Amino acid sequence: QFAKAEDAIKYRKNALFVMQQNFGRVAGMAAGKIPFDAKVAAESAGVADFVAKLPWAGFGPGTDKGETKAKAEIWTDKAKFDDYANKMQAEMSKLSAAAKTGNLENIKLAVNATGGACKACHDDFRSK
Ligand code: ASC
């Protein structure tokens, strides 16, 4: 799928960045740091939900070396990494559904669950 490992690494980082920018906007609204705009929240959560599907293709074999914080354990404990990735995608889908309702309390709960899923994986698989 990728011509070189460097491209795969760039691909997954960029996907995670686009996801984070959109998730972060919704999280900022949930935290009261950004004025709540239901339409923007729903659009942003929808983009984050879609983009959450993308980074994983960039974690193929041989993409463990280079400009990356990805720990080697991703490739030696792939099942656990995949579980985290799937959990995060499930929570992001729930966040998108919550954002479509426009209910800020539901959005807050879903943001916390999604953020927890991001953090759990980072704690185990991302170096500082
Ligand atoms: C973000 C981001 C993360 C997660 C995490 C949630 O916006 O960049 O890594 O949320 O901080 O705990």
Short mmCIF file of C-alpha atoms and ligand atoms in Angstrom, two decimals:
data_model
loop_
_atom_site.label_atom_id
_atom_site.label_comp_id
_atom_site.label_asym_id
_atom_site.label_seq_id
_atom_site.Cartn_x
_atom_site.Cartn_y
_atom_site.Cartn_z
CA GLN A 1 0.00 0.00 0.00
CA PHE A 2 2.86 2.41 0.75
CA ALA A 3 5.96 2.91 -1.38
CA LYS A 4 8.20 3.17 1.67
CA ALA A 5 8.02 2.86 5.47
CA GLU A 6 8.49 6.61 5.76
CA ASP A 7 5.26 7.16 3.81
CA ALA A 8 3.33 4.78 6.07
CA ILE A 9 4.62 6.61 9.15
CA LYS A 10 3.70 9.97 7.65
CA TYR A 11 0.28 8.63 6.68
CA ARG A 12 -0.61 7.38 10.15
CA LYS A 13 0.71 10.52 11.84
CA ASN A 14 -1.25 12.78 9.52
CA ALA A 15 -4.43 10.74 10.00
CA LEU A 16 -4.00 10.88 13.78
CA PHE A 17 -3.40 14.63 13.51
CA VAL A 18 -6.57 15.24 11.51
CA MET A 19 -8.49 13.05 13.95
CA GLN A 20 -7.03 14.89 16.95
CA GLN A 21 -7.83 18.32 15.52
CA ASN A 22 -11.47 17.34 15.07
CA PHE A 23 -11.77 15.43 18.34
CA GLY A 24 -9.96 18.25 20.16
CA ARG A 25 -12.51 20.78 18.90
CA VAL A 26 -15.37 18.74 20.33
CA ALA A 27 -13.42 18.06 23.55
CA GLY A 28 -12.77 21.80 23.85
CA MET A 29 -16.50 22.45 23.62
CA ALA A 30 -17.20 19.73 26.19
CA ALA A 31 -14.68 21.34 28.53
CA GLY A 32 -16.14 24.82 28.01
CA LYS A 33 -12.93 26.08 26.41
CA ILE A 34 -14.59 26.63 23.04
CA PRO A 35 -18.16 27.96 22.72
CA PHE A 36 -20.54 25.07 22.08
CA ASP A 37 -21.83 25.01 18.51
CA ALA A 38 -23.91 21.86 17.97
CA LYS A 39 -23.52 21.91 14.18
CA VAL A 40 -19.73 22.25 14.30
CA ALA A 41 -19.53 19.61 17.04
CA ALA A 42 -21.54 17.14 14.96
CA GLU A 43 -19.49 17.80 11.83
CA SER A 44 -16.18 17.57 13.68
CA ALA A 45 -17.15 14.37 15.51
CA GLY A 46 -18.28 12.89 12.19
CA VAL A 47 -14.92 13.65 10.58
CA ALA A 48 -13.03 12.28 13.61
CA ASP A 49 -15.16 9.12 13.47
CA PHE A 50 -14.34 8.56 9.81
CA VAL A 51 -10.66 9.42 10.11
CA ALA A 52 -10.34 7.10 13.14
CA LYS A 53 -10.50 4.23 10.64
CA LEU A 54 -7.39 5.36 8.77
CA PRO A 55 -4.21 5.35 10.87
CA TRP A 56 -4.02 1.55 11.29
CA ALA A 57 -3.06 0.87 7.68
CA GLY A 58 0.12 2.82 8.42
CA PHE A 59 1.27 0.42 11.17
CA GLY A 60 2.25 -2.43 8.85
CA PRO A 61 5.34 -4.62 9.22
CA GLY A 62 8.63 -2.76 8.92
CA THR A 63 7.20 0.60 9.95
CA ASP A 64 8.61 0.44 13.49
CA LYS A 65 11.79 2.40 12.72
CA GLY A 66 12.05 6.03 11.81
CA GLU A 67 10.57 9.31 12.93
CA THR A 68 7.99 7.82 15.26
CA LYS A 69 6.97 7.56 18.89
CA ALA A 70 5.43 4.17 18.18
CA LYS A 71 6.89 1.57 20.56
CA ALA A 72 8.20 -1.77 19.26
CA GLU A 73 5.51 -3.49 21.40
CA ILE A 74 2.92 -2.47 18.79
CA TRP A 75 4.37 -5.13 16.50
CA THR A 76 5.15 -7.72 19.18
CA ASP A 77 1.78 -7.36 20.93
CA LYS A 78 -0.35 -6.59 17.88
CA ALA A 79 -3.54 -8.14 19.29
CA LYS A 80 -3.49 -5.77 22.26
CA PHE A 81 -2.74 -2.80 20.03
CA ASP A 82 -5.60 -3.77 17.73
CA ASP A 83 -7.95 -4.07 20.72
CA TYR A 84 -7.11 -0.51 21.75
CA ALA A 85 -7.53 0.72 18.19
CA ASN A 86 -10.93 -0.97 17.91
CA LYS A 87 -12.04 0.33 21.30
CA MET A 88 -11.13 3.88 20.33
CA GLN A 89 -13.03 3.59 17.04
CA ALA A 90 -16.10 2.28 18.87
CA GLU A 91 -15.97 5.17 21.33
CA MET A 92 -15.45 7.69 18.53
CA SER A 93 -18.55 6.33 16.78
CA LYS A 94 -20.54 6.77 19.99
CA LEU A 95 -19.21 10.31 20.26
CA SER A 96 -20.35 11.05 16.73
CA ALA A 97 -23.80 9.68 17.54
CA ALA A 98 -23.92 11.75 20.73
CA ALA A 99 -22.85 14.89 18.86
CA LYS A 100 -25.67 14.38 16.35
CA THR A 101 -28.19 14.56 19.21
CA GLY A 102 -26.78 17.97 20.13
CA ASN A 103 -26.98 17.10 23.84
CA LEU A 104 -23.90 18.58 25.51
CA GLU A 105 -24.11 16.30 28.55
CA ASN A 106 -24.07 13.21 26.32
CA ILE A 107 -21.19 14.72 24.34
CA LYS A 108 -19.20 15.26 27.54
CA LEU A 109 -19.62 11.62 28.59
CA ALA A 110 -18.63 10.38 25.14
CA VAL A 111 -15.63 12.74 24.97
CA ASN A 112 -14.38 11.34 28.28
CA ALA A 113 -14.79 7.75 27.12
CA THR A 114 -13.06 8.48 23.83
CA GLY A 115 -10.22 10.43 25.45
CA GLY A 116 -9.75 7.55 27.88
CA ALA A 117 -9.39 5.18 24.94
CA CYS A 118 -6.76 7.44 23.32
CA LYS A 119 -4.83 7.66 26.58
CA ALA A 120 -4.94 3.94 27.40
CA CYS A 121 -3.23 3.09 24.12
CA HIS A 122 -0.72 5.95 24.41
CA ASP A 123 0.24 4.82 27.93
CA ASP A 124 1.19 1.37 26.63
CA PHE A 125 2.32 1.97 23.08
CA ARG A 126 3.54 5.56 22.60
CA SER A 127 6.93 6.64 23.87
CA LYS A 128 7.30 10.03 25.54
C1 ASC B 1 -6.40 14.54 22.40
C2 ASC B 1 -5.11 14.05 22.09
C3 ASC B 1 -4.93 12.92 22.76
C4 ASC B 1 -6.12 12.60 23.54
C5 ASC B 1 -5.79 12.41 24.97
C6 ASC B 1 -7.01 12.16 25.79
O1 ASC B 1 -6.94 15.53 21.94
O2 ASC B 1 -4.22 14.61 21.28
O3 ASC B 1 -3.88 12.16 22.74
O4 ASC B 1 -7.00 13.69 23.31
O5 ASC B 1 -5.14 13.53 25.47
O6 ASC B 1 -6.66 11.86 27.10
#
